[in-house]
Structures are given as structure tokens and as C-alpha cells.
Coordinates of C-alpha atoms in Angstrom, one line a residue:
M245 CA 98.5 116.3 117.5
L246 CA 96.8 119.7 116.9
V247 CA 97.4 119.6 113.2
W248 CA 96.0 116.0 113.0
A249 CA 93.0 116.8 115.1
T250 CA 92.2 119.9 113.1
A251 CA 92.7 118.1 109.8
A252 CA 90.1 115.3 110.9
A253 CA 87.7 118.1 112.2
G254 CA 87.7 119.6 108.8
H255 CA 86.2 116.6 107.2
L256 CA 83.3 116.5 109.8
L257 CA 82.5 120.2 110.7
P258 CA 80.3 122.3 108.7
P259 CA 82.0 125.1 106.7
V260 CA 80.9 127.9 109.3
A261 CA 82.4 126.0 112.2
W262 CA 85.8 125.2 110.5
A263 CA 86.0 128.8 109.3
A264 CA 85.6 130.0 112.9
L265 CA 88.1 127.4 114.1
C266 CA 90.8 128.6 111.7
V267 CA 90.3 132.1 112.3
S268 CA 90.6 131.6 116.0
F269 CA 93.8 129.6 115.4
A270 CA 95.3 132.4 113.4
A271 CA 94.1 135.0 115.9
G272 CA 95.8 133.0 118.7
A273 CA 99.0 132.5 116.7
G274 CA 99.3 136.2 116.3
M275 CA 98.7 136.9 120.0
L276 CA 101.4 134.4 120.9
L277 CA 103.9 135.9 118.5
L278 CA 103.2 139.4 120.0
R279 CA 103.7 137.9 123.5
A280 CA 106.9 136.3 122.5
S281 CA 108.3 139.4 120.9
S282 CA 107.7 141.4 124.0
K283 CA 110.1 139.1 125.8
A284 CA 112.7 139.4 123.1
R285 CA 114.9 141.7 125.3
A286 CA 115.1 139.2 128.1
E287 CA 118.5 137.5 128.1
V288 CA 118.0 135.1 131.0
L289 CA 117.5 131.3 130.3
E290 CA 114.0 131.2 131.6
G291 CA 112.9 134.0 129.2
R292 CA 114.4 132.1 126.3
R293 CA 112.5 129.0 127.2
A294 CA 109.3 130.9 127.4
R295 CA 109.8 132.5 124.1
S296 CA 110.7 129.3 122.6
F297 CA 107.6 127.7 123.9
L298 CA 105.4 130.5 122.8
A299 CA 106.8 130.5 119.2
T300 CA 106.4 126.8 119.0
L301 CA 102.7 127.0 120.0
A302 CA 102.2 129.8 117.5
A303 CA 103.7 127.7 114.8
A304 CA 101.3 124.8 115.8
F305 CA 98.3 127.1 115.5
L306 CA 99.3 128.4 112.1
L307 CA 100.0 124.8 110.8
A308 CA 96.6 123.6 112.3
A309 CA 94.8 126.5 110.5
A310 CA 96.5 125.5 107.2
A311 CA 95.6 121.9 107.6
G312 CA 92.0 122.5 108.7
G313 CA 91.5 124.8 105.7
H314 CA 93.0 122.2 103.3
A315 CA 90.9 119.6 104.7
A316 CA 87.7 121.5 104.7
A317 CA 88.3 122.5 101.0
D318 CA 88.7 118.8 100.0
A319 CA 85.6 117.8 102.0
A320 CA 83.6 120.6 100.4
L321 CA 84.6 119.5 96.9
G322 CA 83.5 116.0 97.8
R323 CA 80.1 117.1 99.4
A324 CA 79.2 119.7 96.6
G325 CA 79.1 119.8 92.9
A326 CA 78.2 117.6 90.0
V327 CA 79.9 114.6 91.2
S328 CA 78.1 114.5 94.6
D329 CA 74.7 115.0 92.9
A330 CA 75.3 112.3 90.4
A331 CA 76.4 109.8 93.1
A332 CA 73.4 110.7 95.3
A333 CA 71.2 109.8 92.1
E334 CA 73.3 106.8 91.2
T335 CA 73.6 108.0 87.8
A336 CA 75.2 106.0 84.9
I337 CA 78.1 108.0 83.4
A338 CA 81.0 107.7 81.0
A339 CA 84.1 109.0 82.5
D340 CA 87.8 109.7 81.7
V341 CA 90.0 108.9 84.7
E342 CA 93.6 108.7 85.6
V343 CA 95.0 105.9 87.7
T344 CA 96.6 107.1 90.9
G345 CA 97.4 103.7 92.7
T346 CA 98.0 100.1 92.3
P347 CA 94.9 97.9 91.7
R348 CA 93.9 95.8 94.7
P349 CA 92.0 92.6 94.5
L350 CA 88.7 92.2 96.4
T351 CA 87.9 89.0 98.1
K352 CA 84.1 89.2 97.8
P353 CA 82.1 89.6 94.4
G354 CA 80.4 92.7 93.7
N355 CA 76.9 93.4 92.6
S356 CA 77.6 92.3 89.0
G357 CA 78.3 88.7 90.4
L358 CA 81.9 88.7 89.2
A359 CA 84.2 87.2 91.7
D360 CA 87.3 88.7 90.1
R361 CA 86.9 92.2 91.2
W362 CA 89.4 95.0 91.7
A363 CA 89.5 98.3 93.6
V364 CA 91.4 100.9 91.7
P365 CA 92.0 104.6 93.1
V366 CA 91.6 107.1 90.3
T367 CA 91.3 110.8 89.7
L368 CA 88.3 111.9 87.7
I369 CA 89.2 114.2 84.7
D370 CA 85.9 114.6 83.1
M371 CA 82.4 112.7 83.0
T372 CA 79.4 112.7 80.5
F373 CA 75.9 112.0 81.9
D374 CA 72.5 113.3 80.9
A375 CA 73.6 114.5 77.6
R376 CA 76.2 117.0 79.1
R377 CA 80.0 116.8 79.9
V378 CA 81.3 118.1 83.1
H379 CA 85.1 118.7 83.8
T380 CA 85.6 118.4 87.6
P381 CA 88.7 117.0 89.4
A382 CA 87.6 114.4 92.1
R383 CA 89.0 111.3 93.8
L384 CA 87.2 108.3 92.9
L385 CA 87.4 104.6 93.8
V386 CA 86.6 102.3 90.8
L387 CA 85.3 98.8 91.5
G388 CA 85.8 96.8 88.2
G389 CA 86.1 93.3 86.9
P390 CA 88.7 91.5 84.6
G391 CA 91.0 94.0 82.9
W392 CA 91.3 96.5 85.7
E393 CA 94.2 94.5 87.3
H394 CA 96.4 95.8 84.4
A395 CA 95.8 99.4 85.2
I396 CA 99.0 101.4 85.7
P397 CA 99.5 104.3 88.0
G398 CA 99.6 107.4 85.8
Q399 CA 97.7 105.8 82.9
R400 CA 94.6 107.6 81.6
I401 CA 91.5 105.3 81.1
R402 CA 88.0 105.7 79.7
T403 CA 85.2 103.6 81.1
T404 CA 81.5 103.6 81.9
G405 CA 79.6 102.7 85.1
K406 CA 77.4 103.8 87.8
L407 CA 78.4 106.5 90.2
K408 CA 77.4 105.8 93.9
P409 CA 78.1 107.7 97.2
S410 CA 81.2 106.7 99.0
G411 CA 81.1 105.1 102.4
P412 CA 81.6 106.6 105.8
G413 CA 85.3 107.3 106.4
Q414 CA 86.3 107.1 102.8
S415 CA 88.4 110.0 101.5
E416 CA 87.0 109.4 97.9
A417 CA 84.2 111.7 96.7
A418 CA 82.3 108.7 95.1
V419 CA 82.6 105.0 94.1
L420 CA 82.4 104.2 90.4
S421 CA 81.0 100.6 89.8
A422 CA 82.5 100.0 86.3
S423 CA 80.3 98.1 83.8
S424 CA 82.8 97.9 81.0
T425 CA 86.4 96.9 80.6
P426 CA 89.0 99.8 80.8
L427 CA 90.0 101.4 77.5
A428 CA 93.5 102.9 77.6
V429 CA 93.7 106.4 76.2
G430 CA 97.2 107.1 75.1
T431 CA 100.4 105.5 76.0
P432 CA 101.8 105.6 79.5
G433 CA 105.2 106.9 80.1
P434 CA 108.4 104.8 80.6
W435 CA 108.3 105.7 84.4
Q436 CA 104.9 104.0 84.7
R437 CA 105.3 101.3 82.1
G438 CA 108.7 100.1 83.3
P439 CA 107.9 99.3 87.0
A440 CA 104.7 97.8 86.1
D441 CA 106.4 95.5 83.5
L442 CA 108.9 94.5 86.2
R443 CA 106.2 93.6 88.6
S444 CA 104.3 91.6 86.1
R445 CA 107.3 89.7 85.0
F446 CA 108.4 89.0 88.5
T447 CA 104.9 87.7 89.3
H448 CA 104.9 85.4 86.4
A449 CA 108.4 84.0 87.4
A450 CA 107.3 83.5 91.0
G451 CA 104.1 81.6 89.6
Q452 CA 106.7 78.8 88.5
L453 CA 107.7 78.2 92.0
D454 CA 106.3 75.5 94.4
G455 CA 104.5 75.8 97.7
D456 CA 103.4 79.0 99.2
A457 CA 106.0 81.1 97.5
R458 CA 104.0 81.0 94.4
G459 CA 101.6 83.6 95.6
L460 CA 103.2 84.9 98.8
L461 CA 106.6 85.9 97.4
P462 CA 105.2 88.7 95.0
G463 CA 103.0 89.9 97.9
M464 CA 106.1 90.2 100.2
V465 CA 108.3 91.9 97.6
T466 CA 106.0 94.0 95.4
G467 CA 102.7 94.0 97.2
D468 CA 101.0 91.9 94.5
T469 CA 98.6 89.5 96.2
S470 CA 96.5 88.5 93.3
S471 CA 98.0 84.9 93.3
L472 CA 97.9 84.5 97.1
D473 CA 96.1 81.4 98.3
A474 CA 93.0 82.0 100.2
E475 CA 93.6 79.5 103.0
L476 CA 97.1 81.1 103.5
D477 CA 95.6 84.6 103.5
T478 CA 93.1 83.6 106.2
A479 CA 95.9 82.0 108.3
M480 CA 98.0 85.1 108.1
K481 CA 95.0 87.3 109.1
S482 CA 94.4 84.8 112.2
V483 CA 97.9 85.4 113.4
G484 CA 98.4 89.0 112.6
M485 CA 100.9 88.7 109.7
T486 CA 98.9 90.4 106.9
H487 CA 101.4 93.3 107.1
L488 CA 103.9 91.1 105.3
T489 CA 101.8 90.6 102.2
A490 CA 101.8 94.5 101.6
V491 CA 104.7 96.9 101.1
S492 CA 104.9 98.3 104.7
G493 CA 107.5 100.1 106.7
A494 CA 109.3 96.8 107.6
N495 CA 110.2 96.3 103.9
C496 CA 111.6 99.9 103.6
S497 CA 113.5 99.4 106.9
V498 CA 115.0 96.3 105.6
I499 CA 116.2 98.0 102.3
L500 CA 117.5 101.0 104.1
G501 CA 119.4 98.9 106.7
A502 CA 121.1 96.8 104.1
L503 CA 122.1 100.0 102.3
L504 CA 123.3 101.6 105.5
L505 CA 125.3 98.5 106.5
A506 CA 127.0 98.4 103.2
A507 CA 127.8 102.0 103.2
R508 CA 129.4 101.6 106.7
S509 CA 131.3 98.6 105.6
L510 CA 132.7 100.5 102.8
R511 CA 133.6 103.4 105.3
L512 CA 131.6 105.9 103.1
N513 CA 131.0 109.5 104.6
R514 CA 127.8 110.5 106.0
A515 CA 126.6 112.6 103.0
F516 CA 127.3 109.8 100.7
T517 CA 125.6 107.3 102.8
S518 CA 122.5 109.5 103.1
T519 CA 122.4 109.9 99.3
L520 CA 122.7 106.1 98.7
C521 CA 120.0 105.3 101.0
L522 CA 117.6 108.0 99.6
V523 CA 118.4 106.9 96.1
G524 CA 117.9 103.3 96.9
L525 CA 114.7 103.8 98.7
G526 CA 113.4 105.9 95.9
L527 CA 114.1 103.3 93.4
F528 CA 112.3 100.6 95.7
V529 CA 109.2 102.8 96.0
L530 CA 109.2 103.3 92.1
M531 CA 109.5 99.6 91.6
V532 CA 106.6 98.6 93.8
G533 CA 104.4 101.6 92.7
P534 CA 104.6 105.1 94.3
D535 CA 101.1 105.3 95.7
S536 CA 100.1 106.9 98.9
S537 CA 100.4 103.8 101.1
V538 CA 103.8 103.1 99.7
L539 CA 105.1 106.6 100.2
R540 CA 103.7 106.5 103.7
A541 CA 105.4 103.1 104.5
A542 CA 108.7 104.5 103.1
V543 CA 108.5 107.5 105.4
M544 CA 107.6 105.6 108.5
G545 CA 110.2 102.8 107.7
A546 CA 112.9 105.4 107.5
I547 CA 112.0 107.0 110.8
G548 CA 111.9 103.7 112.5
L549 CA 115.3 102.7 111.3
A550 CA 116.6 106.1 112.4
A551 CA 115.2 105.7 115.8
L552 CA 116.8 102.2 116.3
A553 CA 120.2 103.0 114.8
G554 CA 120.4 106.7 115.6
G555 CA 122.5 108.2 118.2
R556 CA 120.1 110.4 120.2
P557 CA 116.8 108.7 121.4
G558 CA 114.7 111.8 120.9
R559 CA 115.6 112.3 117.3
G560 CA 113.3 109.5 116.1
L561 CA 110.3 111.1 117.8
S562 CA 111.1 114.6 116.4
L563 CA 111.3 113.1 112.8
L564 CA 108.0 111.2 113.4
C565 CA 106.2 114.3 114.4
L566 CA 107.7 116.2 111.5
A567 CA 106.6 113.5 109.0
V568 CA 103.1 113.3 110.4
T569 CA 102.7 117.1 110.2
G570 CA 104.0 117.1 106.6
L571 CA 101.9 114.1 105.4
V572 CA 98.6 115.5 107.0
L573 CA 99.4 119.0 105.3
A574 CA 99.9 117.3 101.9
Q575 CA 97.1 114.9 102.1
P576 CA 94.4 115.9 104.7
G577 CA 92.4 112.7 104.0
L578 CA 95.1 110.7 106.0
A579 CA 93.8 112.2 109.2
T580 CA 90.7 110.0 109.1
S581 CA 92.5 106.9 107.7
F582 CA 92.9 103.9 110.0
G583 CA 95.8 102.7 107.8
F584 CA 97.7 106.0 108.5
L585 CA 96.8 105.7 112.2
L586 CA 98.3 102.2 112.4
S587 CA 101.4 103.3 110.6
V588 CA 101.9 106.1 112.9
L589 CA 101.2 104.0 116.1
A590 CA 103.6 101.2 115.0
T591 CA 106.4 103.7 114.3
L592 CA 105.6 105.4 117.6
G593 CA 105.9 102.1 119.4
I594 CA 109.3 101.4 117.9
V595 CA 110.5 104.9 118.4
V596 CA 109.4 105.3 122.1
T597 CA 109.8 101.6 123.4
G598 CA 112.1 99.9 120.8
R599 CA 115.4 100.8 122.2
P600 CA 114.4 100.5 125.9
I601 CA 113.2 96.9 125.3
M602 CA 116.4 96.0 123.4
A603 CA 118.3 97.4 126.4
W604 CA 116.3 94.9 128.7
F605 CA 118.3 91.9 127.1
P606 CA 121.5 90.8 128.7
A607 CA 124.7 91.7 127.0
A608 CA 125.2 88.2 125.8
V609 CA 122.1 88.3 123.6
P610 CA 123.0 89.5 119.9
R611 CA 121.5 92.8 119.0
W612 CA 119.5 91.4 116.1
V613 CA 117.9 89.0 118.3
A614 CA 116.8 91.7 120.6
A615 CA 115.6 93.9 117.7
G616 CA 113.6 90.9 116.4
V617 CA 111.7 90.7 119.7
A618 CA 111.6 94.3 120.6
V619 CA 110.0 95.6 117.3
P620 CA 107.0 93.3 116.9
L621 CA 106.3 93.5 120.7
S622 CA 106.3 97.4 120.6
A623 CA 104.4 97.7 117.4
Q624 CA 101.7 95.3 118.5
A625 CA 101.4 96.8 121.9
F626 CA 100.6 100.3 120.4
C627 CA 98.5 99.0 117.5
G628 CA 96.4 96.6 119.5
P629 CA 93.7 99.0 120.8
V630 CA 92.9 100.3 117.2
I631 CA 93.0 96.8 115.6
V632 CA 90.3 95.8 118.1
L633 CA 88.1 98.7 117.0
L634 CA 88.5 97.4 113.4
Q635 CA 88.1 93.8 114.3
P636 CA 87.0 92.7 117.8
Q637 CA 89.1 89.8 118.1
F638 CA 92.5 88.9 119.7
P639 CA 95.2 87.0 117.7
A640 CA 96.6 85.0 120.7
Y641 CA 99.7 84.0 118.8
A642 CA 100.5 87.1 116.9
L643 CA 103.6 87.9 118.9
P644 CA 105.4 84.6 118.7
A645 CA 104.4 84.2 115.0
N646 CA 105.9 87.5 114.1
I647 CA 109.0 86.8 116.1
A648 CA 109.4 83.5 114.4
A649 CA 108.8 85.1 110.9
A650 CA 111.0 88.1 111.6
I651 CA 114.3 86.1 110.9
L652 CA 112.9 85.1 107.4
V653 CA 111.4 88.4 106.3
A654 CA 114.9 90.1 105.6
P655 CA 116.2 87.3 103.3
V656 CA 112.9 87.3 101.4
T657 CA 112.9 91.1 100.9
L658 CA 116.5 91.6 99.9
L659 CA 116.8 88.5 97.6
G660 CA 113.4 89.1 96.1
T661 CA 114.2 92.8 95.4
A662 CA 117.5 91.9 93.9
A663 CA 115.7 89.2 91.6
V664 CA 113.1 91.8 90.3
P665 CA 115.5 93.6 87.8
L666 CA 117.2 90.3 87.0
V667 CA 114.1 88.5 85.8
P668 CA 113.8 90.4 82.4
L669 CA 117.7 91.0 82.0
A670 CA 119.2 87.4 83.1
P671 CA 116.4 84.9 83.8
D672 CA 119.0 82.3 84.4
L673 CA 120.9 84.4 87.0
A674 CA 117.6 85.4 88.7
A675 CA 116.8 81.7 89.3
V676 CA 119.3 81.6 92.1
P677 CA 118.0 84.5 94.4
L678 CA 114.4 83.4 93.5
A679 CA 115.0 79.8 94.7
V680 CA 116.7 81.0 98.0
A681 CA 113.9 83.6 98.6
A682 CA 111.3 81.0 97.8
A683 CA 112.6 78.8 100.5
F684 CA 112.4 81.4 103.3
T685 CA 109.0 82.4 101.9
N686 CA 107.8 78.8 102.3
G687 CA 109.1 79.2 106.0
V688 CA 107.0 82.3 106.5
G689 CA 103.9 80.6 105.0
G690 CA 104.5 77.5 107.2
T691 CA 104.9 79.5 110.3
A692 CA 101.5 81.3 109.7
R693 CA 99.7 77.9 109.0
F694 CA 101.4 76.4 112.2
F695 CA 100.3 79.1 114.5
A696 CA 96.8 79.5 112.9
R697 CA 96.1 75.7 113.6
L698 CA 96.9 75.9 117.3
P699 CA 93.9 75.9 119.8
G700 CA 92.7 79.5 120.7
A701 CA 94.4 81.2 117.8
V702 CA 91.7 83.8 117.5
L703 CA 89.9 84.8 120.6
P704 CA 86.8 87.1 120.8
W705 CA 87.3 90.6 122.4
P706 CA 84.8 93.3 123.4
E707 CA 83.7 95.8 120.8
G708 CA 84.0 99.6 120.8
A709 CA 85.6 101.9 123.3
F710 CA 85.4 99.3 126.2
G711 CA 87.3 96.8 124.0
A712 CA 89.9 99.5 123.1
A713 CA 90.4 100.4 126.8
T714 CA 90.9 96.7 127.8
M715 CA 93.3 96.2 125.0
T716 CA 95.2 99.1 126.2
L717 CA 95.4 97.8 129.7
F718 CA 96.3 94.3 128.5
S719 CA 99.1 95.8 126.3
A720 CA 100.5 97.9 129.3
S721 CA 100.4 94.7 131.5
A722 CA 102.2 92.7 128.8
L723 CA 105.0 95.3 128.7
A724 CA 105.1 95.4 132.5
A725 CA 105.4 91.6 132.7
C726 CA 108.2 91.6 130.2
W727 CA 110.0 94.1 132.2
L728 CA 109.6 92.1 135.4
A729 CA 110.9 89.0 133.6
F730 CA 114.0 90.7 132.4
H731 CA 114.8 92.3 135.8
P732 CA 114.4 89.5 138.5
D733 CA 116.4 91.3 141.1
R734 CA 114.4 94.4 140.8
T735 CA 111.3 92.4 140.7
V736 CA 112.1 90.7 144.1
G737 CA 112.9 94.2 145.5
L738 CA 109.5 95.6 144.4
A739 CA 107.8 92.5 145.8
L740 CA 109.3 92.9 149.2
A741 CA 108.7 96.6 149.2
A742 CA 105.0 96.0 148.3
H743 CA 104.8 93.5 151.2
E744 CA 106.2 96.0 153.6
R745 CA 103.7 98.7 152.5
T746 CA 100.9 96.1 152.8
V747 CA 101.8 95.3 156.3
A748 CA 102.2 99.0 157.3
L749 CA 98.7 99.6 155.8
L750 CA 97.3 96.6 157.8
N751 CA 98.8 98.1 161.0
R752 CA 97.0 101.3 160.5
M753 CA 93.7 99.8 160.0
P754 CA 91.4 99.2 163.2
P755 CA 89.9 96.0 163.9
R756 CA 86.4 95.2 162.4
G757 CA 83.7 96.6 164.4
E758 CA 85.9 98.8 166.6
V759 CA 85.9 102.6 166.4
R760 CA 89.3 104.0 165.5
R761 CA 90.7 105.9 168.5
V762 CA 94.2 107.3 169.2
P763 CA 95.4 106.4 172.8
P764 CA 96.7 109.3 174.9
G765 CA 100.2 108.1 174.4
G766 CA 99.9 108.6 170.7
R767 CA 100.1 104.9 169.8
R768 CA 97.5 103.7 167.2
P769 CA 95.9 100.2 167.4
G770 CA 97.2 97.6 165.1
L771 CA 99.4 94.5 164.7
V772 CA 102.1 95.7 167.2
H773 CA 103.4 94.3 170.4
R774 CA 102.6 96.3 173.5
P775 CA 105.0 95.4 176.4
G776 CA 103.6 95.0 179.9
R777 CA 100.2 94.0 178.8
G778 CA 100.1 90.3 178.9
R779 CA 96.5 89.8 178.1
L780 CA 95.0 88.8 174.6
R781 CA 91.5 90.1 173.8
V782 CA 89.2 88.3 171.5
C783 CA 86.0 89.2 169.9
T784 CA 83.7 87.2 167.8
Q785 CA 83.8 88.3 164.2
S786 CA 80.0 87.5 163.7
S787 CA 78.7 90.6 165.5
G788 CA 80.5 93.8 166.6
R789 CA 77.9 94.3 169.5
K790 CA 79.4 91.5 171.7
P791 CA 81.9 92.8 174.4
Q792 CA 85.5 91.8 174.5
W793 CA 86.3 89.1 177.2
L794 CA 89.6 88.5 178.7
L795 CA 91.1 85.0 178.5
P796 CA 92.0 83.3 181.7
R797 CA 95.5 83.4 183.0
P798 CA 96.4 80.4 185.0
H799 CA 99.4 81.9 186.9
A800 CA 97.9 85.3 187.7
P801 CA 97.7 86.2 191.4
G802 CA 94.3 86.3 193.2
P803 CA 91.6 83.6 194.2
R804 CA 91.5 80.7 192.0
H805 CA 88.5 79.0 190.8
R806 CA 88.4 75.5 192.4
T807 CA 87.4 72.7 190.1
P808 CA 85.2 70.2 191.8
P809 CA 86.6 66.6 192.1
P810 CA 85.2 63.9 189.7
G811 CA 81.9 62.6 191.0
A812 CA 81.1 65.6 193.2
M813 CA 77.8 67.2 192.8

């Protein structure tokens, strides 16, 4: 948390402030290390615990200083120099760039009026403007028209366009609105050309299928959503299933789970199993494109699988903290990315509450059914408050829709991934897994359309911090309600205990309008029976000024009040 917060502050604070912050962190780490070394001779257990805590805190300060310095350096490169000056003036440039990510289709047309627009992350190599050439490395986001969908990560491209300032919260130094088609400079290597060719061939083969599988299958397997139907895309957004149309941690978890199950079935040792899983995950990442989002999904998916299938419950949380620290140190821009935050929160929900929710189910329920309910429930409960900040609405059927589609996602991912290398090598053999994967994909699309048509599929929700707070309370209440539903005996016991405490509280409360006094005997007024006092006292509730009157007792000793006979005056 300290590394993450410092990296985020490095993009926001001025240079003097972050320099002072980093120096204070380094000084604090030195003082803590000196304090820990002074206790080195203590051999008792408490001393060891104190030294361990001080050393851990010192390491956190040092890592936070490194993350803050890296983030501040990146932010300084984006705010100063020729790139920021040209972007502020919206200068037309000619640039040589290197593609660093997979092209992403845009749903809205740009300023040029072209509806077929693409967003491509690139790294600037050099640019020419105002009759001068400048060599400066900077991260850019290119918004281009037709032709940019064929850009390959690692490819060098020459283009022209107008440089504009990036929006708030973007890690890129500027945005390049391309006005020309990309011109490839040189030939991409086999490691870039091979996976891109596989993805394009698979997308073309999926285009021959019927139904929603035509555009949804490439999105679920390789992350290519260029052929996704607009109506289906809207339906999946309405029920919270958009994570299925991108390479997320769920895909990586399915691949790793299949490899782990195969290795255990063959009774392979742990070292060979780990190597097999890492190689398989690396090939999958290379096939779909090794951009930052895919690498992040692979790391989070591996941690989530380790948390669900591992032995020690705390191991998953330790791995998550280690992965977040490493990713933020390597790419400080992730500290201010909502996508990274959602990935971490979803993994944190699975790590912290995934196994306990699975333990709520009776022993007769299969483990895969319990996992199919626990994973989307825990992920949505942790991601809900952040999603409300991005889009103030509540998908009412997101949980049942994801639970219904969870059983279909694994066959689509496994069969589709197996069909990707078979399409160029053996097209006839690839038709079998493609057909089966298409059937399950149509089921996923039908599930999204069914829940999106139900009344109240998308409900409005408050915006801002209040909306996030209410969604946090709602998520906690939903988890508590699930716990109560799975533990009826303890629920009844809690209800009876709450009733007893309520009665005890009412007994200690004085009647309305009466001053609370403690009698000499030590008893307090309340709903208790007092032996030997056979009178009931009543007081009107309309006013506290009226005195209390004793009710008549017909059998009490003493003179009785005679009632006149009928007709007497």
C-alpha cells in the first residue's frame, strides 16, 4: 500500500514535494535499520518480532522511495520537453513510432468523421515539426483510421498527424490523432509476426460461424473485439460481462488450471509442474499479445488460482502484495490506472473471501459449483464500489448472469485456445473444436441477452464518494446475507441472542416522561415483576405532567364506594 500510494503521488506532486518525500522515506528507512540492528543481540521471541517488523517497515520505505522516484521521473518526462510543448500547441508532426500494444477499436467516431477508428499504444522514437527533428522517447496513444487495426506489437511505423495533450488520468504523454495510414518501416520479427498471423487467421475462421460466436469467440479467446456485434456488446455491458470479451485473469486461470490438472493426473513432480504451467502461460500470453494488460491479467490469474488451489490461505495474499509491488515498481503508471485497480481488487476478493465462501457450501455440493459461485460473488463485491465511480449504475443481474456463464467460459477458452494453432496447420481438424467452442459461445451470448432484457437490468446509482460508500455497504450486506442463508442454525441463534439483548435494553430504559431513579434496594425500574405490589400504575402518554393514578381494586379492604340503585337521584 505504501509503494502504491507513493507511486500515485509521484504523478501528482510537484518535483520539490516528491523529492522531499523520497528523502524522508530514505531517512526513515535508515533510522529503522539502525533501531533494528541495536536489538540484534536480543534472543527472546519478542525481540525477534520487533526486529522483523522494523526491518519490514524499512524495506517498505525504501521501495516506496524507489517507486516515487520512478513515477516522478516518468511524470516529468511527460510534462516537460518538446513533446509536451508540441502537444500544448497542437502541432502537426511526422513521427516514427514503435507499437507497444494491440490495437483497440473505438465505438465512437473521431474528429475526422471516420467511424472505423482504432486506439494504438506506441512509443515515440523521433518526430519532425517546424523544420527540425527531435529524438525523444515518450509514450503516445495513436488514434487512427483504417489500416491501424493491422499494427503489430514491436513493429516500427511512420505516420503523420496532430499532437494533442492527453486527458487527465492517462499515462501517455500525448495523443497523436493520425491523419494518414501507417507506413511500416522494416519487417517485424517472427516473434511479432507469428502471433499476429495466428490471431488474424483465427478471427477469419470464426467469421464463418453462425450466431454470436462470429464476433464473440475471437474476443473471448484472443481479445479481438473488432467483429463483436454492437447489440451484444451493449447487453454484456448491462449485465457486467464485459470482462469476458477481453483477455482477463479468468482466461489465464482456466489455462493454468487445465495444465495443473493434467500434470497432477500424470503424477508429475512439483518442479516439472511449475515449469509446465509457466511455459503454457507464457505461450498463451505470446499468442494473445504481450501488452501490459495481458501481462497484468496473467499475473493476477496465477495468483487467484494459487489462492484457490494452494495449501496455506495466507500465501495468496502474500503473492498478491509481491506482484503489486513489482508491477508498480516496473510501471509506475499503473498506480493511477483504474484497470489495474479493478484487477487487484478482483484478485483480492478471490484471495480473501473465495475459499471461505466455498467453505459455506454443504459437503454434498461439488467443489467446482462452489467455486463458480464464490469467484464472481467475491470479485463483484470488491470491485463494485470502484465500478460505481466509473459508471454510476448498478447491474442488478450481474451476479446470476456471471454464475450462469461461468460453466460455459472454461470450454470456450480451452477449445478456442487449442483451435488457434490448428487453424493454419490443419483447418479440417480445427473445425471440430471450433464448432464445439462456438456452441458454448452462443450460450454465453444468449445468457447476456436474456438477462439484459429482464426488467430493471440496469438501475441508477448515486455518483461520487457517496455512491462508492453506499455500494460498499451494499456489498458487505450482500455477503452477510449469503452467510446467514448458508448458516440457518447460527442465524436462528443470532436472532434469539439479538432478541434477548433488545429486551434487556428495554428493561433498563425508564418510562417516557419519568426521571430515572435507582430505588434504595438497588432495583431499577423496568419490565420486571415486583412481588408484593399488586397495583398497576398508568400514565397517559400524551403528557408527562399528569400524575399517576391508582387503579381501583375491588377486593381491597376498607370502605367501599356504594353505587346508587337504578332510578335514585
